[in-house]
Amino acid sequence: MALILPMGAPRESQTASKLSQSQLWQCKLCRRVFTPAPAELRYKTYPLRIILDGVTLYNLGYSLPEAVAKLKTRHGYKVSPSTLAGWMTEHRELTTYSRLRPQLRHLFPPTKIIRRSKLYHRQVYSFAYHRPKLALLRESQQHRRLAPLADFLERVPNDCPHELFRESSRASQITNFVNRNHLIVVEKENFATRTAALIVPTVGDNRLRHEALQRFMLANDSVTVAVEIPIWLTAADIDALEVEYGLQLLPEGASPRALTGHIDFLQVRNGAIHILDYKPDARTNKPIAQLTLYALALTRLAGIRLFDIKCAWFNEEQYCEFFPRSLLAQVRPRGGGEAGHSLVAQRWHRGRVTSGPGYHPNRTRRPPKLPAPAR
């Protein structure tokens, strides 16, 4: 039964199935009734949050009967194993870890798949990493050189200098240390945007949406290896990076001379590490400097090459990514040498000049012969 409320055009109402509620709107002109919710929220017997929780339980390693039993205990809904299997099929495109589940589920029991640690850094952060995915990272031929990332993530609970986070400058507050004039940002849609569009509407409290998205992606996709990862740069790290890249990360006299932050998502895919930041206002809030600092911190903390890192920010509608190495190449020390040599080389890609003098979008030439780096 629906009650029509006189709230302007269009009118709003609510309809309830046996187990869930959804919002309806009615156009005052054509009298058509519709819901603005995404298709995943429409005409469902069970609330979508229950469906997604069941999918997550299964991908954590529980069998179908075990997962539906836990759903009954948690939420009071009686779900059959065949229904849960149908949910898995419906959402298999966004739950790609299900393809790896048979191979990895024997490594850890369901309660040990994800290791979580509470970090009390001015506020509470829920750092977590996926243990089977880290094991797969170490075995993968394509990603073997990125294995030091797994070592770093496993060391975080013991090695994180918690006291440094209490008074240090935040990476999100440092905005003006790079020149964005030559930055190339690629905007696209991918699984992160589609997952956010699925998860965010299911969470009523805006303060909990961020954490709900992290929990789902860590458990259900095949590439997210960790969430809420703490990063820190000590005075020695900052000095080394400023010399290497010709930057000024902190103003002179800053005290304490340290930088800290937390990475929303770390993914490993397509031969690279991807640093992701969820921004509800992604169209106007562009955390380029913040993400670049995260990438620099990973090179110091995990020993990962900057060449192997990509950065991106996203919400439900857009995903924007860039290479921090290209951004920092513009500010390397001048005077030829290997730094200047690499900058000229980066203007060529597969025989096509992409920036700098002589650029033309339809001109293809051989890369110029570069002089030997100055010794």
Tab-separated table of C-alpha atoms in Angstrom:
chain	number	residue	atom	x	y	z
A	1	MET	CA	0.000	0.000	0.000
A	2	ALA	CA	1.407	3.416	-0.921
A	3	LEU	CA	0.630	6.753	0.662
A	4	ILE	CA	0.964	9.712	-1.734
A	5	LEU	CA	2.437	12.763	-0.034
A	6	PRO	CA	1.835	16.270	-1.485
A	7	MET	CA	5.523	17.308	-1.738
A	8	GLY	CA	5.476	19.243	-5.025
A	9	ALA	CA	6.311	17.928	-8.452
A	10	PRO	CA	6.935	15.079	-8.665
A	11	ARG	CA	5.059	13.584	-5.758
A	12	GLU	CA	6.784	11.152	-3.435
A	13	SER	CA	5.504	7.927	-1.918
A	14	GLN	CA	6.804	4.694	-0.495
A	15	THR	CA	6.032	1.102	-1.329
A	16	ALA	CA	6.882	-1.903	0.764
A	17	SER	CA	7.370	-5.504	-0.215
A	18	LYS	CA	7.218	-8.241	2.372
A	19	LEU	CA	10.833	-7.718	3.461
A	20	SER	CA	11.922	-4.284	2.223
A	21	GLN	CA	10.872	-0.718	1.404
A	22	SER	CA	11.598	1.415	-1.643
A	23	GLN	CA	10.778	5.023	-2.493
A	24	LEU	CA	8.376	5.916	-5.309
A	25	TRP	CA	7.756	9.177	-7.151
A	26	GLN	CA	4.713	10.194	-9.181
A	27	CYS	CA	4.754	12.747	-11.987
A	28	LYS	CA	1.963	15.325	-11.565
A	29	LEU	CA	1.562	15.680	-15.321
A	30	CYS	CA	1.401	12.126	-16.655
A	31	ARG	CA	0.654	10.434	-13.291
A	32	ARG	CA	3.384	7.864	-13.987
A	33	VAL	CA	4.892	6.219	-10.874
A	34	PHE	CA	8.637	5.548	-10.883
A	35	THR	CA	11.631	5.112	-8.587
A	36	PRO	CA	14.924	7.010	-9.078
A	37	ALA	CA	16.892	4.166	-7.514
A	38	PRO	CA	19.309	2.102	-9.652
A	39	ALA	CA	18.038	-1.105	-11.175
A	40	GLU	CA	19.767	-3.197	-8.475
A	41	LEU	CA	17.444	-1.678	-5.855
A	42	ARG	CA	14.172	-2.261	-7.673
A	43	TYR	CA	11.737	-5.120	-7.297
A	44	LYS	CA	13.818	-7.043	-4.775
A	45	THR	CA	12.343	-9.444	-2.255
A	46	TYR	CA	15.286	-8.840	0.075
A	47	PRO	CA	17.000	-5.526	0.810
A	48	LEU	CA	20.117	-5.029	-1.287
A	49	ARG	CA	22.306	-4.690	1.820
A	50	ILE	CA	21.287	-8.234	2.805
A	51	ILE	CA	22.047	-9.516	-0.693
A	52	LEU	CA	25.502	-7.913	-0.700
A	53	ASP	CA	26.261	-9.164	2.809
A	54	GLY	CA	25.435	-12.711	1.695
A	55	VAL	CA	27.695	-12.355	-1.360
A	56	THR	CA	30.498	-11.079	0.886
A	57	LEU	CA	30.144	-13.957	3.336
A	58	TYR	CA	30.427	-16.462	0.510
A	59	ASN	CA	33.545	-14.805	-0.915
A	60	LEU	CA	35.120	-14.799	2.545
A	61	GLY	CA	35.171	-18.580	2.299
A	62	TYR	CA	31.911	-19.716	3.899
A	63	SER	CA	29.948	-22.402	2.103
A	64	LEU	CA	26.439	-21.603	0.865
A	65	PRO	CA	24.717	-23.242	3.903
A	66	GLU	CA	27.153	-21.540	6.304
A	67	ALA	CA	26.633	-18.144	4.679
A	68	VAL	CA	22.826	-18.282	4.822
A	69	ALA	CA	22.999	-19.446	8.442
A	70	LYS	CA	25.107	-16.383	9.310
A	71	LEU	CA	22.639	-14.149	7.458
A	72	LYS	CA	19.844	-15.575	9.615
A	73	THR	CA	21.855	-14.887	12.766
A	74	ARG	CA	22.864	-11.364	11.761
A	75	HIS	CA	19.706	-10.009	10.147
A	76	GLY	CA	16.897	-12.455	10.902
A	77	TYR	CA	16.231	-13.237	7.229
A	78	LYS	CA	15.757	-16.848	6.202
A	79	VAL	CA	17.470	-17.286	2.835
A	80	SER	CA	17.874	-20.560	0.948
A	81	PRO	CA	21.303	-21.607	-0.411
A	82	SER	CA	19.882	-21.589	-3.946
A	83	THR	CA	18.794	-17.967	-3.505
A	84	LEU	CA	22.300	-17.004	-2.398
A	85	ALA	CA	23.720	-18.837	-5.416
A	86	GLY	CA	21.413	-16.748	-7.598
A	87	TRP	CA	22.713	-13.566	-5.976
A	88	MET	CA	26.272	-14.652	-6.743
A	89	THR	CA	25.361	-15.118	-10.400
A	90	GLU	CA	23.575	-11.767	-10.571
A	91	HIS	CA	26.561	-9.828	-9.197
A	92	ARG	CA	29.420	-11.913	-10.581
A	93	GLU	CA	30.640	-9.057	-12.802
A	94	LEU	CA	31.545	-6.938	-9.760
A	95	THR	CA	32.539	-9.819	-7.475
A	96	THR	CA	35.494	-11.082	-9.470
A	97	TYR	CA	37.163	-12.657	-6.435
A	98	SER	CA	34.681	-15.537	-6.808
A	99	ARG	CA	36.843	-16.779	-9.693
A	100	LEU	CA	39.848	-17.004	-7.358
A	101	ARG	CA	37.915	-18.375	-4.386
A	102	PRO	CA	38.287	-22.110	-5.228
A	103	GLN	CA	42.043	-21.670	-5.594
A	104	LEU	CA	42.617	-19.607	-2.438
A	105	ARG	CA	39.957	-20.560	0.117
A	106	HIS	CA	42.076	-23.389	1.570
A	107	LEU	CA	44.878	-21.004	2.588
A	108	PHE	CA	43.010	-19.425	5.524
A	109	PRO	CA	39.746	-20.052	7.393
A	110	PRO	CA	36.968	-17.510	6.694
A	111	THR	CA	37.624	-15.592	9.917
A	112	LYS	CA	41.305	-15.141	8.973
A	113	ILE	CA	40.943	-14.141	5.314
A	114	ILE	CA	41.096	-10.431	6.128
A	115	ARG	CA	43.360	-9.070	8.840
A	116	ARG	CA	42.084	-5.858	10.428
A	117	SER	CA	43.745	-3.398	12.784
A	118	LYS	CA	42.304	-0.307	14.427
A	119	LEU	CA	44.592	2.720	14.096
A	120	TYR	CA	43.991	5.582	16.516
A	121	HIS	CA	45.404	8.480	14.488
A	122	ARG	CA	43.468	11.597	15.596
A	123	GLN	CA	40.449	9.551	14.536
A	124	VAL	CA	39.926	5.798	14.199
A	125	TYR	CA	40.988	4.158	10.923
A	126	SER	CA	40.230	0.525	10.031
A	127	PHE	CA	43.355	-0.715	8.274
A	128	ALA	CA	42.824	-4.109	6.621
A	129	TYR	CA	44.483	-6.324	4.039
A	130	HIS	CA	43.419	-9.490	2.209
A	131	ARG	CA	45.806	-12.326	3.045
A	132	PRO	CA	45.063	-14.717	0.117
A	133	LYS	CA	45.460	-11.878	-2.387
A	134	LEU	CA	48.871	-11.059	-0.921
A	135	ALA	CA	49.838	-14.731	-1.218
A	136	LEU	CA	48.743	-14.684	-4.862
A	137	LEU	CA	50.717	-11.480	-5.429
A	138	ARG	CA	53.918	-13.204	-4.340
A	139	GLU	CA	53.291	-16.150	-6.692
A	140	SER	CA	52.213	-14.167	-9.764
A	141	GLN	CA	54.738	-13.961	-12.595
A	142	GLN	CA	53.278	-10.649	-13.759
A	143	HIS	CA	53.355	-9.016	-10.330
A	144	ARG	CA	56.296	-10.720	-8.634
A	145	ARG	CA	58.372	-7.523	-8.662
A	146	LEU	CA	55.591	-5.891	-6.607
A	147	ALA	CA	55.893	-8.470	-3.799
A	148	PRO	CA	57.627	-5.948	-1.457
A	149	LEU	CA	54.212	-4.289	-1.173
A	150	ALA	CA	52.880	-7.437	0.531
A	151	ASP	CA	55.805	-7.388	2.977
A	152	PHE	CA	55.112	-3.747	3.833
A	153	LEU	CA	51.382	-4.315	4.422
A	154	GLU	CA	52.082	-7.225	6.755
A	155	ARG	CA	54.561	-5.091	8.728
A	156	VAL	CA	52.203	-2.146	9.208
A	157	PRO	CA	50.521	-3.331	12.454
A	158	ASN	CA	53.928	-3.620	14.139
A	159	ASP	CA	55.995	-0.937	12.380
A	160	CYS	CA	53.547	1.958	12.090
A	161	PRO	CA	54.887	4.932	14.148
A	162	HIS	CA	51.537	5.892	15.675
A	163	GLU	CA	52.970	8.828	17.626
A	164	LEU	CA	54.053	10.474	14.346
A	165	PHE	CA	50.412	10.747	13.233
A	166	ARG	CA	49.391	12.888	16.195
A	167	GLU	CA	51.235	16.100	15.291
A	168	SER	CA	52.576	15.712	11.733
A	169	SER	CA	51.297	17.544	8.649
A	170	ARG	CA	48.600	15.705	6.737
A	171	ALA	CA	49.223	14.686	3.128
A	172	SER	CA	45.725	15.936	2.225
A	173	GLN	CA	46.724	19.452	3.320
A	174	ILE	CA	49.796	19.702	1.064
A	175	THR	CA	48.628	21.091	-2.276
A	176	ASN	CA	51.220	23.249	-4.028
A	177	PHE	CA	54.431	21.277	-4.429
A	178	VAL	CA	53.903	20.145	-8.058
A	179	ASN	CA	53.271	21.940	-11.338
A	180	ARG	CA	50.084	20.626	-12.967
A	181	ASN	CA	50.528	22.387	-16.300
A	182	HIS	CA	51.754	19.239	-18.045
A	183	LEU	CA	49.601	16.781	-16.111
A	184	ILE	CA	47.586	14.302	-18.190
A	185	VAL	CA	44.508	12.950	-16.429
A	186	VAL	CA	42.506	10.166	-18.090
A	187	GLU	CA	38.818	10.016	-17.196
A	188	LYS	CA	36.915	6.770	-17.632
A	189	GLU	CA	34.403	4.391	-16.095
A	190	ASN	CA	35.548	1.127	-14.554
A	191	PHE	CA	34.622	-1.403	-11.879
A	192	ALA	CA	35.346	1.084	-9.074
A	193	THR	CA	32.687	3.530	-10.275
A	194	ARG	CA	30.158	0.782	-10.860
A	195	THR	CA	30.835	-0.764	-7.453
A	196	ALA	CA	30.410	2.620	-5.775
A	197	ALA	CA	27.115	3.118	-7.618
A	198	LEU	CA	25.951	-0.238	-6.262
A	199	ILE	CA	27.138	0.115	-2.655
A	200	VAL	CA	26.662	3.774	-1.731
A	201	PRO	CA	22.830	3.876	-2.125
A	202	THR	CA	22.495	0.962	0.310
A	203	VAL	CA	24.029	2.925	3.199
A	204	GLY	CA	21.751	5.444	4.869
A	205	ASP	CA	24.372	7.202	6.985
A	206	ASN	CA	26.790	9.232	4.836
A	207	ARG	CA	29.526	8.758	7.428
A	208	LEU	CA	29.416	4.972	6.894
A	209	ARG	CA	29.400	4.903	3.088
A	210	HIS	CA	33.155	5.140	2.773
A	211	GLU	CA	33.780	2.181	5.087
A	212	ALA	CA	31.015	0.083	3.490
A	213	LEU	CA	32.573	0.547	0.050
A	214	GLN	CA	35.997	-0.431	1.392
A	215	ARG	CA	34.686	-3.585	3.047
A	216	PHE	CA	32.876	-4.727	-0.088
A	217	MET	CA	35.723	-4.109	-2.517
A	218	LEU	CA	38.331	-5.727	-0.275
A	219	ALA	CA	36.290	-8.913	0.117
A	220	ASN	CA	34.715	-9.211	-3.322
A	221	ASP	CA	36.882	-7.869	-6.109
A	222	SER	CA	40.054	-9.586	-7.258
A	223	VAL	CA	42.414	-6.575	-7.217
A	224	THR	CA	41.900	-4.597	-3.976
A	225	VAL	CA	44.565	-5.874	-1.576
A	226	ALA	CA	44.278	-3.360	1.300
A	227	VAL	CA	42.274	-0.374	2.590
A	228	GLU	CA	43.019	2.571	4.903
A	229	ILE	CA	46.762	2.031	4.607
A	230	PRO	CA	48.803	4.419	6.790
A	231	ILE	CA	51.764	6.129	5.123
A	232	TRP	CA	54.407	8.296	6.731
A	233	LEU	CA	57.464	10.276	5.685
A	234	THR	CA	60.081	11.174	8.278
A	235	ALA	CA	62.433	14.155	8.028
A	236	ALA	CA	65.084	11.935	6.407
A	237	ASP	CA	62.565	10.648	3.831
A	238	ILE	CA	61.410	14.175	2.992
A	239	ASP	CA	64.986	15.409	2.572
A	240	ALA	CA	65.822	12.514	0.246
A	241	LEU	CA	62.719	13.039	-1.917
A	242	GLU	CA	63.247	16.792	-2.151
A	243	VAL	CA	66.793	16.262	-3.405
A	244	GLU	CA	65.827	13.482	-5.843
A	245	TYR	CA	62.888	15.273	-7.455
A	246	GLY	CA	63.741	18.937	-6.873
A	247	LEU	CA	60.647	19.470	-4.730
A	248	GLN	CA	59.756	21.337	-1.594
A	249	LEU	CA	57.277	19.138	0.245
A	250	LEU	CA	57.215	21.194	3.443
A	251	PRO	CA	58.075	24.854	4.027
A	252	GLU	CA	61.378	25.581	5.691
A	253	GLY	CA	61.163	25.541	9.451
A	254	ALA	CA	58.092	23.277	9.534
A	255	SER	CA	57.929	21.376	12.801
A	256	PRO	CA	57.664	18.494	13.093
A	257	ARG	CA	59.191	17.779	9.714
A	258	ALA	CA	56.987	14.797	8.883
A	259	LEU	CA	54.055	13.897	6.644
A	260	THR	CA	51.352	11.277	7.248
A	261	GLY	CA	48.162	10.073	5.619
A	262	HIS	CA	45.934	7.105	4.858
A	263	ILE	CA	45.373	5.530	1.435
A	264	ASP	CA	41.735	4.601	0.819
A	265	PHE	CA	42.388	1.654	-1.520
A	266	LEU	CA	45.449	-0.187	-2.810
A	267	GLN	CA	44.937	-2.351	-5.887
A	268	VAL	CA	47.300	-4.537	-7.914
A	269	ARG	CA	46.310	-5.056	-11.537
A	270	ASN	CA	47.718	-4.956	-15.048
A	271	GLY	CA	51.304	-4.998	-13.820
A	272	ALA	CA	50.994	-1.908	-11.598
A	273	ILE	CA	50.014	-0.713	-8.131
A	274	HIS	CA	46.965	1.561	-8.155
A	275	ILE	CA	46.394	4.091	-5.371
A	276	LEU	CA	42.697	5.019	-5.224
A	277	ASP	CA	40.961	7.780	-3.300
A	278	TYR	CA	37.159	7.859	-3.011
A	279	LYS	CA	35.854	11.415	-3.335
A	280	PRO	CA	32.065	11.994	-3.309
A	281	ASP	CA	32.773	15.387	-4.920
A	282	ALA	CA	35.246	13.968	-7.422
A	283	ARG	CA	34.362	16.467	-10.157
A	284	THR	CA	35.571	19.442	-8.123
A	285	ASN	CA	37.863	17.867	-5.524
A	286	LYS	CA	40.986	16.686	-7.352
A	287	PRO	CA	43.514	15.263	-4.846
A	288	ILE	CA	46.465	15.220	-7.256
A	289	ALA	CA	49.114	16.413	-4.799
A	290	GLN	CA	47.744	14.141	-2.058
A	291	LEU	CA	47.877	11.041	-4.266
A	292	THR	CA	51.348	11.950	-5.533
A	293	LEU	CA	52.566	12.119	-1.930
A	294	TYR	CA	51.064	8.692	-1.293
A	295	ALA	CA	52.988	7.326	-4.281
A	296	LEU	CA	56.247	8.893	-3.083
A	297	ALA	CA	55.674	7.440	0.386
A	298	LEU	CA	55.234	3.935	-1.055
A	299	THR	CA	58.567	4.208	-2.843
A	300	ARG	CA	60.219	4.842	0.542
A	301	LEU	CA	58.183	2.471	2.711
A	302	ALA	CA	57.788	-0.510	0.383
A	303	GLY	CA	60.704	-0.037	-2.002
A	304	ILE	CA	58.359	0.141	-5.012
A	305	ARG	CA	59.514	2.024	-8.110
A	306	LEU	CA	57.500	5.126	-8.956
A	307	PHE	CA	57.323	3.698	-12.500
A	308	ASP	CA	55.061	0.905	-11.174
A	309	ILE	CA	52.478	3.191	-9.517
A	310	LYS	CA	49.332	4.807	-10.884
A	311	CYS	CA	46.997	7.116	-8.950
A	312	ALA	CA	43.261	7.767	-9.286
A	313	TRP	CA	40.296	9.341	-7.554
A	314	PHE	CA	36.695	8.281	-8.172
A	315	ASN	CA	33.051	8.347	-7.141
A	316	GLU	CA	29.897	6.754	-8.532
A	317	GLU	CA	30.099	8.682	-11.807
A	318	GLN	CA	33.730	9.143	-12.774
A	319	TYR	CA	37.200	7.683	-12.395
A	320	CYS	CA	40.229	9.915	-13.072
A	321	GLU	CA	43.758	8.503	-13.179
A	322	PHE	CA	47.276	9.768	-13.831
A	323	PHE	CA	50.897	8.648	-13.655
A	324	PRO	CA	52.755	10.374	-10.797
A	325	ARG	CA	56.055	9.718	-12.550
A	326	SER	CA	54.976	11.940	-15.458
A	327	LEU	CA	53.963	14.701	-13.092
A	328	LEU	CA	57.243	14.571	-11.179
A	329	ALA	CA	59.350	14.344	-14.337
A	330	GLN	CA	58.463	17.985	-14.984
A	331	VAL	CA	60.123	19.124	-11.770
A	332	ARG	CA	63.299	17.047	-11.808
A	333	PRO	CA	66.557	18.991	-11.455
A	334	ARG	CA	67.694	20.831	-14.576
A	335	GLY	CA	71.030	20.673	-16.318
A	336	GLY	CA	70.912	17.610	-18.568
A	337	GLY	CA	72.169	14.451	-16.934
A	338	GLU	CA	69.955	11.440	-16.490
A	339	ALA	CA	67.048	13.584	-15.232
A	340	GLY	CA	66.896	15.765	-18.326
A	341	HIS	CA	67.552	12.735	-20.520
A	342	SER	CA	64.523	10.892	-19.092
A	343	LEU	CA	62.283	13.942	-19.497
A	344	VAL	CA	62.996	14.172	-23.247
A	345	ALA	CA	62.476	10.438	-23.607
A	346	GLN	CA	59.055	10.621	-21.930
A	347	ARG	CA	57.784	12.946	-24.653
A	348	TRP	CA	57.886	10.000	-27.055
A	349	HIS	CA	55.564	7.060	-26.888
A	350	ARG	CA	55.564	4.329	-29.529
A	351	GLY	CA	57.101	6.654	-32.090
A	352	ARG	CA	54.605	9.476	-31.562
A	353	VAL	CA	55.566	12.705	-29.867
A	354	THR	CA	52.923	13.533	-27.244
A	355	SER	CA	54.094	16.844	-25.824
A	356	GLY	CA	56.787	19.454	-26.060
A	357	PRO	CA	58.266	21.185	-29.123
A	358	GLY	CA	57.298	19.732	-32.493
A	359	TYR	CA	54.095	18.129	-31.247
A	360	HIS	CA	51.393	17.495	-33.820
A	361	PRO	CA	48.522	15.007	-33.204
A	362	ASN	CA	48.824	13.456	-36.674
A	363	ARG	CA	52.594	13.409	-37.023
A	364	THR	CA	54.479	10.169	-36.455
A	365	ARG	CA	58.261	10.147	-36.518
A	366	ARG	CA	61.058	8.189	-35.024
A	367	PRO	CA	62.174	9.247	-31.551
A	368	PRO	CA	65.225	11.505	-31.717
A	369	LYS	CA	68.612	10.056	-30.955
A	370	LEU	CA	69.341	11.176	-27.416
A	371	PRO	CA	72.810	12.120	-26.242
A	372	ALA	CA	74.448	9.978	-23.610
A	373	PRO	CA	73.601	11.092	-20.045
A	374	ALA	CA	76.141	13.445	-18.534
A	375	ARG	CA	78.447	11.766	-16.076
